Coordinates of C-alpha atoms in Angstrom, one line a residue:
X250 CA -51.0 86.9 134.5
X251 CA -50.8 83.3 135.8
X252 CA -52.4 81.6 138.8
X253 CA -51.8 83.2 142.2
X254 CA -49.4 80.6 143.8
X255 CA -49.0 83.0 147.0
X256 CA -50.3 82.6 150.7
X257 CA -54.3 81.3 150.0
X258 CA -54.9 82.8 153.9
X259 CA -54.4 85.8 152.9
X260 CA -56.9 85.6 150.0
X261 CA -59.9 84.4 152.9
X262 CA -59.0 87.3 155.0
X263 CA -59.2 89.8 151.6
X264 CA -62.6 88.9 151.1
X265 CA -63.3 88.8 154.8
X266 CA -65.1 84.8 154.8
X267 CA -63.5 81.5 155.2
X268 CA -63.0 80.2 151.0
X269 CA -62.0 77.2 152.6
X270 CA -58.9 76.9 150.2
X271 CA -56.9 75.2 153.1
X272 CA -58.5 71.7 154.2
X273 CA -59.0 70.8 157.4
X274 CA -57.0 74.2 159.0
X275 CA -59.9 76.1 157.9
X276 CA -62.1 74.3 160.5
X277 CA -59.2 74.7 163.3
X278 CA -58.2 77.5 165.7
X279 CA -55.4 77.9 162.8
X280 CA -57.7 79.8 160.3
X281 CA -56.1 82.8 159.0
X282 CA -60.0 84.4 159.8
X283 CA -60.2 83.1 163.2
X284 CA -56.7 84.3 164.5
X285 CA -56.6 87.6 162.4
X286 CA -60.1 88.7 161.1
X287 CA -58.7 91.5 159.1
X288 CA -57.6 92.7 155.6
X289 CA -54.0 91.9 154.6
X290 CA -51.4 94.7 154.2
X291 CA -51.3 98.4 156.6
X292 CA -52.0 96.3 159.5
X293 CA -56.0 97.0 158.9
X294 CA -55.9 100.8 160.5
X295 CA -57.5 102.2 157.5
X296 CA -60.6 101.2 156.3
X297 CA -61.9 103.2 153.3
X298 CA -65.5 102.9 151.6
X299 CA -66.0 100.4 149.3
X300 CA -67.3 102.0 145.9
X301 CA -70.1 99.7 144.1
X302 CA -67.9 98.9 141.4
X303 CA -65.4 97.0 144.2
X304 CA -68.4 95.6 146.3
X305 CA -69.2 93.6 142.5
X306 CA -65.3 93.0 142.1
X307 CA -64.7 91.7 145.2
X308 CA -67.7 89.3 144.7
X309 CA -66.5 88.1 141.2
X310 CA -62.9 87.6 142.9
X311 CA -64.3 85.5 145.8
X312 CA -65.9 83.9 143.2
X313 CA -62.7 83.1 141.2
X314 CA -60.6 82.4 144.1
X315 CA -63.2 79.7 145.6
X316 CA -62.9 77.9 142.5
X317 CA -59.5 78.3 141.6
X318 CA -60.4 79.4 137.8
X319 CA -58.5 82.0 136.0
X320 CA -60.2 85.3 134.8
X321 CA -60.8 84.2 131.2
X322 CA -62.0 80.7 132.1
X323 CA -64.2 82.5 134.1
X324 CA -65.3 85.3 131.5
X325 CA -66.2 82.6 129.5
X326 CA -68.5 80.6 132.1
X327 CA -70.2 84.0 132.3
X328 CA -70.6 84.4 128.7
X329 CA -72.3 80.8 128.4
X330 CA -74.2 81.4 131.8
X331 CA -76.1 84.9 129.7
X332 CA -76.6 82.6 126.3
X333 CA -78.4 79.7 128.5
X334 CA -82.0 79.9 129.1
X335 CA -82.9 80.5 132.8
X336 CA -81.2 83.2 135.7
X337 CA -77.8 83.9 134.4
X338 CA -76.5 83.7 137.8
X339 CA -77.3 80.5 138.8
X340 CA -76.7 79.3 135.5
X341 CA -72.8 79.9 136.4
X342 CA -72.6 78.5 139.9
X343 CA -74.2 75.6 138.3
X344 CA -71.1 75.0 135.9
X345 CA -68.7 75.6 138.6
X346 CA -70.3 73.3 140.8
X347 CA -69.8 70.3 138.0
X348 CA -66.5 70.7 137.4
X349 CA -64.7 67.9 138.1
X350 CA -62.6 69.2 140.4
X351 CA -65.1 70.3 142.6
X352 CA -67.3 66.9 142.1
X353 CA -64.2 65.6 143.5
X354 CA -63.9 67.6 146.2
X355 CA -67.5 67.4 147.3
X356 CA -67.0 63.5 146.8
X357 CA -64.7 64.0 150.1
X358 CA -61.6 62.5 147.8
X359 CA -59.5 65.6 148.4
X360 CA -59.8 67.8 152.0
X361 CA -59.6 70.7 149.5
X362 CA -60.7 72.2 145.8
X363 CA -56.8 73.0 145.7
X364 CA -55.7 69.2 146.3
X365 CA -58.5 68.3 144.2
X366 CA -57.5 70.2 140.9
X367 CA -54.2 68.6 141.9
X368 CA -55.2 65.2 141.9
X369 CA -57.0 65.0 139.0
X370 CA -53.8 67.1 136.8
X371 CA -51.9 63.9 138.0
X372 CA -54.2 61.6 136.8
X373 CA -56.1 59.4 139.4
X374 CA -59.3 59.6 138.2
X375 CA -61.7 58.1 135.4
X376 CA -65.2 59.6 134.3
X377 CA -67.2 56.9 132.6
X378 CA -64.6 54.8 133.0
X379 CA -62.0 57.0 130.9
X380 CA -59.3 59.2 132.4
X381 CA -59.4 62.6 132.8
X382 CA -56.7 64.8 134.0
X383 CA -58.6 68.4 133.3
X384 CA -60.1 70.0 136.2
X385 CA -62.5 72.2 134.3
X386 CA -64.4 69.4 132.5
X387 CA -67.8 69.1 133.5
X388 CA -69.3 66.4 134.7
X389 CA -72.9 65.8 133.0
X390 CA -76.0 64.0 134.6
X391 CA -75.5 60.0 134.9
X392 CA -71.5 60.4 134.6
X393 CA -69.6 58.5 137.1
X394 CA -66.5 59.8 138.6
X395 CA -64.0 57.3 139.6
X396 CA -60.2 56.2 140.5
X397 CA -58.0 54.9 137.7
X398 CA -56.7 50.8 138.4
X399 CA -53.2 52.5 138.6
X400 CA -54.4 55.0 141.5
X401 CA -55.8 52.0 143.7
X402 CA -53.0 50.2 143.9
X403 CA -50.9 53.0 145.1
X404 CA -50.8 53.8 149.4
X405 CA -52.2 57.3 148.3
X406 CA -55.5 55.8 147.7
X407 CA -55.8 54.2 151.0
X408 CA -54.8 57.5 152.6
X409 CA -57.6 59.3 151.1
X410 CA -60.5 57.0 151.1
X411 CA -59.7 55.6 154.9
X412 CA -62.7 57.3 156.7
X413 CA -64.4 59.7 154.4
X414 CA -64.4 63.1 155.9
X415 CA -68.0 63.6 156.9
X416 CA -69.0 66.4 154.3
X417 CA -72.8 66.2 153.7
X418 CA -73.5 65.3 150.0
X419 CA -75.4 67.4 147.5
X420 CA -78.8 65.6 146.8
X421 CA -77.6 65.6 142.8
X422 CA -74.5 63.4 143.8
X423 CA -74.3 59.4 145.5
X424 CA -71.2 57.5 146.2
X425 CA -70.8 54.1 146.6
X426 CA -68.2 53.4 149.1
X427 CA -67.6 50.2 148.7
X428 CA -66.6 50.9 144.8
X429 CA -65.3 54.4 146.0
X430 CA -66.8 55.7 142.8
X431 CA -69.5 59.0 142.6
X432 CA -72.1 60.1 140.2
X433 CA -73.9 62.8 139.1
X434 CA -77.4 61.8 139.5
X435 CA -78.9 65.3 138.1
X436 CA -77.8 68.7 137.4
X437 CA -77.4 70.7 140.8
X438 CA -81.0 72.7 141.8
X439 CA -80.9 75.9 142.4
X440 CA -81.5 75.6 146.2
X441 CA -78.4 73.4 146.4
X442 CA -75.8 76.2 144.8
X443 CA -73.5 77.9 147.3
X444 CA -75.0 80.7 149.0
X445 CA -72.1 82.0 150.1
X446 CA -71.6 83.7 146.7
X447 CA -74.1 86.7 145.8
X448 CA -74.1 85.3 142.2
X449 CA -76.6 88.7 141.1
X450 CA -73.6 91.0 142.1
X451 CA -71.5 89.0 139.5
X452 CA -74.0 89.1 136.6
X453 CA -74.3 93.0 137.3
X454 CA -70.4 93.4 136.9
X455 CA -70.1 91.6 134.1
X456 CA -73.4 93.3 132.5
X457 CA -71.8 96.7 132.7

């Protein structure tokens, strides 16, 4: 099955929070969840009990979907999260939060992890001074993420780094604004990983 290329709205309102796949339209009155703050399909009338094995699929999807990773990409950042040393759980949010996509996004170079995975397929950026159009690379400790000479020429730049949106940096990330270029400073702590995601629910379906 490929990537979902349908309405990302309706995949905030099937797990029931904001994913914040949308920009700056999920922090106006336009969000899907603020205007209709129910499941998609049967106009929300019936509302059947959630076995356990959907409560830990549901959490795995919300997962998936925040990130935009496929299910085998994301198998396979499980798999590596149970042979690493520490909590498996925290161990994957950890990955996810490094890859370059995301580093991007939390940069405030894209209003989205969406745009961001787009921006970097076409090309705009260097790590270490080297271009890299993959989106699931990870970004190690004292890597530098920056634009590509090609991509600063170009009126897109300007567009996205005239006035930063104010997103509050992770304590293992800096920017320099006046080189417009980020680095990871250290790998992200474990009081820093999104809390939005019950990463235990996500070890246990996988550990079945």
């Amino acid at each position: 099955m490929g990537r979902y290329t349908g309405p990302s709205c309706r995949l905030c309102r099937r797990a029931g929070e904001k994913l914040f796949l949308k920009g700056d339209r999920c922090f106006s009155p336009r969000c899907a969840i603020e205007r209709r703050h129910i499941p998609p399909g049967g106009g929300g009338q019936r509302r059947r009990r959630v076995s356990d094995y959907g409560v830990h699929l549901r959490e795995k999807q919300k997962a998936r979907q925040m990130y935009g990773v496929m299910e085998s990409q994301f198998r396979k950042y499980m798999t590596d999260a149970f042979n690493t040393p520490g909590i498996s759980g925290n161990n994957l949010l950890r990955t996810l939060e490094r890859r370059l996509d995301n580093v991007v996004y939390l940069l405030g170079f894209a209003d989205s992890r969406k745009q961001a995975r787009q921006m970097v397929q076409h090309g705009h950026f260097n790590v270490n001074g080297r271009k890299t159009d993959i989106p699931s690379f990870l970004v190690k400790a004292g890597q530098s993420v920056s634009w590509t000479e090609t991509s600063r020429k170009r009126e897109f730049f300007a567009d996205r780094t005239d006035g930063l949106p104010k997103r509050t940096l992770p304590s293992w990330l800096t920017l320099d604004l006046t080189q417009m270029e980020g680095q990871v400073i250290s790998m992200p702590p474990d009081n820093e990983l999104p809390e939005t995601i019950n990463s235990r629910l996500i070890v246990e379906f996988y550990s079945r």
